[in-house]
Coordinates of C-alpha atoms in Angstrom, one line a residue:
M1377 CA 7.3 -114.9 198.2
S1378 CA 5.3 -112.6 200.8
G1379 CA 2.8 -109.9 199.5
D1380 CA 5.2 -107.2 200.2
A1381 CA 8.3 -108.8 198.8
L1382 CA 6.3 -109.6 195.7
A1383 CA 5.1 -105.9 195.5
L1384 CA 8.6 -104.6 195.8
R1385 CA 9.9 -107.0 193.2
L1386 CA 6.9 -105.8 190.8
L1387 CA 8.0 -102.2 191.6
E1388 CA 11.7 -103.0 190.8
L1389 CA 10.7 -104.7 187.4
L1390 CA 8.5 -101.8 186.5
D1391 CA 11.2 -99.3 187.4
A1392 CA 13.5 -101.2 185.0
D1393 CA 10.7 -101.2 182.3
D1394 CA 10.6 -105.0 182.4
L1395 CA 6.8 -105.4 181.7
D1396 CA 7.3 -109.1 180.7
G1397 CA 9.2 -109.8 183.9
A1398 CA 6.5 -108.1 185.9
I1399 CA 3.8 -110.2 184.2
D1400 CA 6.0 -113.4 184.9
A1401 CA 6.2 -112.3 188.4
G1402 CA 2.6 -112.1 188.9
L1403 CA 1.4 -108.4 188.2
A1404 CA -2.0 -109.6 186.9
G1405 CA -2.9 -111.1 190.2
F1406 CA -1.4 -108.4 192.3
D1407 CA -3.5 -108.1 195.5
P1408 CA -3.1 -104.8 197.4
Q1409 CA -4.6 -106.2 200.5
A1410 CA -1.8 -108.8 200.8
C1411 CA 0.7 -105.9 201.1
P1412 CA 0.1 -104.0 204.1
L1413 CA 3.6 -102.4 204.3
L1414 CA 3.1 -100.7 200.9
G1415 CA 2.8 -96.9 200.8
P1416 CA -0.3 -95.5 199.0
A1417 CA 1.7 -94.3 196.2
Q1418 CA 3.3 -97.5 195.7
R1419 CA 0.1 -99.3 196.0
E1420 CA -1.7 -96.9 193.5
R1421 CA 1.4 -97.5 190.9
L1422 CA 1.0 -101.1 191.2
L1423 CA -2.8 -101.0 190.8
A1424 CA -2.5 -98.8 187.8
A1425 CA -0.1 -100.9 186.0
R1426 CA -2.0 -104.1 186.7
D1427 CA -5.2 -102.4 185.5
R1428 CA -3.4 -101.3 182.4
L1429 CA -2.3 -104.9 181.8
L1430 CA -5.9 -106.4 182.3
D1431 CA -7.3 -103.8 180.1
A1432 CA -4.8 -104.4 177.4
W1433 CA -5.5 -108.2 177.6
A1434 CA -9.2 -107.5 177.4
A1435 CA -8.8 -105.4 174.3
R1436 CA -6.6 -108.0 172.6
D1437 CA -9.4 -110.6 173.5
R1438 CA -12.1 -108.4 171.9
H1439 CA -9.7 -107.8 168.8
R1440 CA -9.3 -111.5 168.4
A1441 CA -13.1 -112.1 168.9
R1442 CA -13.9 -109.4 166.2
N1443 CA -11.3 -110.8 163.7
A1444 CA -12.7 -114.3 164.1
R1445 CA -16.3 -113.0 163.7
L1446 CA -15.2 -111.0 160.5
A1447 CA -13.6 -114.1 159.0
R1448 CA -16.6 -116.2 159.7
K1449 CA -18.8 -113.6 158.1
A1450 CA -16.5 -113.5 154.9
V1451 CA -16.5 -117.4 154.6
E1452 CA -20.5 -117.4 154.8
L1453 CA -20.6 -114.5 152.4
R1454 CA -18.3 -116.4 149.9
A1455 CA -20.4 -119.4 150.2
R1456 CA -23.7 -117.6 149.6
R1457 CA -22.2 -115.9 146.5
Q1458 CA -20.8 -119.1 145.3
A1459 CA -24.2 -120.8 145.9
R1460 CA -25.9 -118.0 143.9
S1461 CA -23.6 -118.0 141.0
A1462 CA -23.4 -121.8 140.6
P1463 CA -24.9 -123.0 137.3
A1464 CA -28.3 -124.9 137.4
P1465 CA -27.7 -128.6 137.0
A1466 CA -28.1 -129.8 133.4
G1467 CA -31.7 -130.2 132.2
K1468 CA -33.2 -128.5 135.1
R1469 CA -34.3 -124.8 135.1
P1470 CA -34.0 -123.0 138.5
A1471 CA -37.2 -122.6 140.3
L1472 CA -39.0 -119.2 140.1
P1473 CA -39.8 -117.3 143.3
P1474 CA -43.3 -117.7 144.3
A1475 CA -44.2 -114.2 143.4
A1476 CA -42.6 -114.4 139.9
A1477 CA -44.3 -117.9 139.3
A1478 CA -47.7 -116.4 140.2
A1479 CA -47.2 -113.5 137.9
L1480 CA -46.1 -115.8 135.1
A1481 CA -49.1 -118.0 135.4
R1482 CA -51.4 -114.9 135.3
A1483 CA -49.7 -113.7 132.1
R1484 CA -50.0 -117.2 130.6
Q1485 CA -53.7 -117.3 131.6
R1486 CA -54.3 -114.0 130.1
A1487 CA -52.3 -114.8 126.8
G1488 CA -54.3 -118.3 126.5
G1489 CA -57.6 -116.7 127.5
G1490 CA -57.4 -114.0 124.7
A1491 CA -56.5 -116.4 121.8
Q1492 CA -59.8 -118.4 122.3

């Protein structure tokens, strides 16, 4: 199908409010340079429809990426929470953070030093 014939077919489909048909016919790849017989108003109408379609597809892709990102973060957060709330293995005490271990060592030293 020539560029002008395609453009006229796309215009017919858009007039009939058949966006799916226009997409199937090639609206996303519409090239106004390939349609020298189109008038400026027709060309602008097709370009506007194509741009709206491409913008909608881009927004859909961003939305899907955002949902995937949020789902991945939720899984990571759940895993971190489960790791924090998991009980320590039997017979093992959880290790203290370094600052707390140093404070405990100083307190033990003071307590032991005063008793002598």
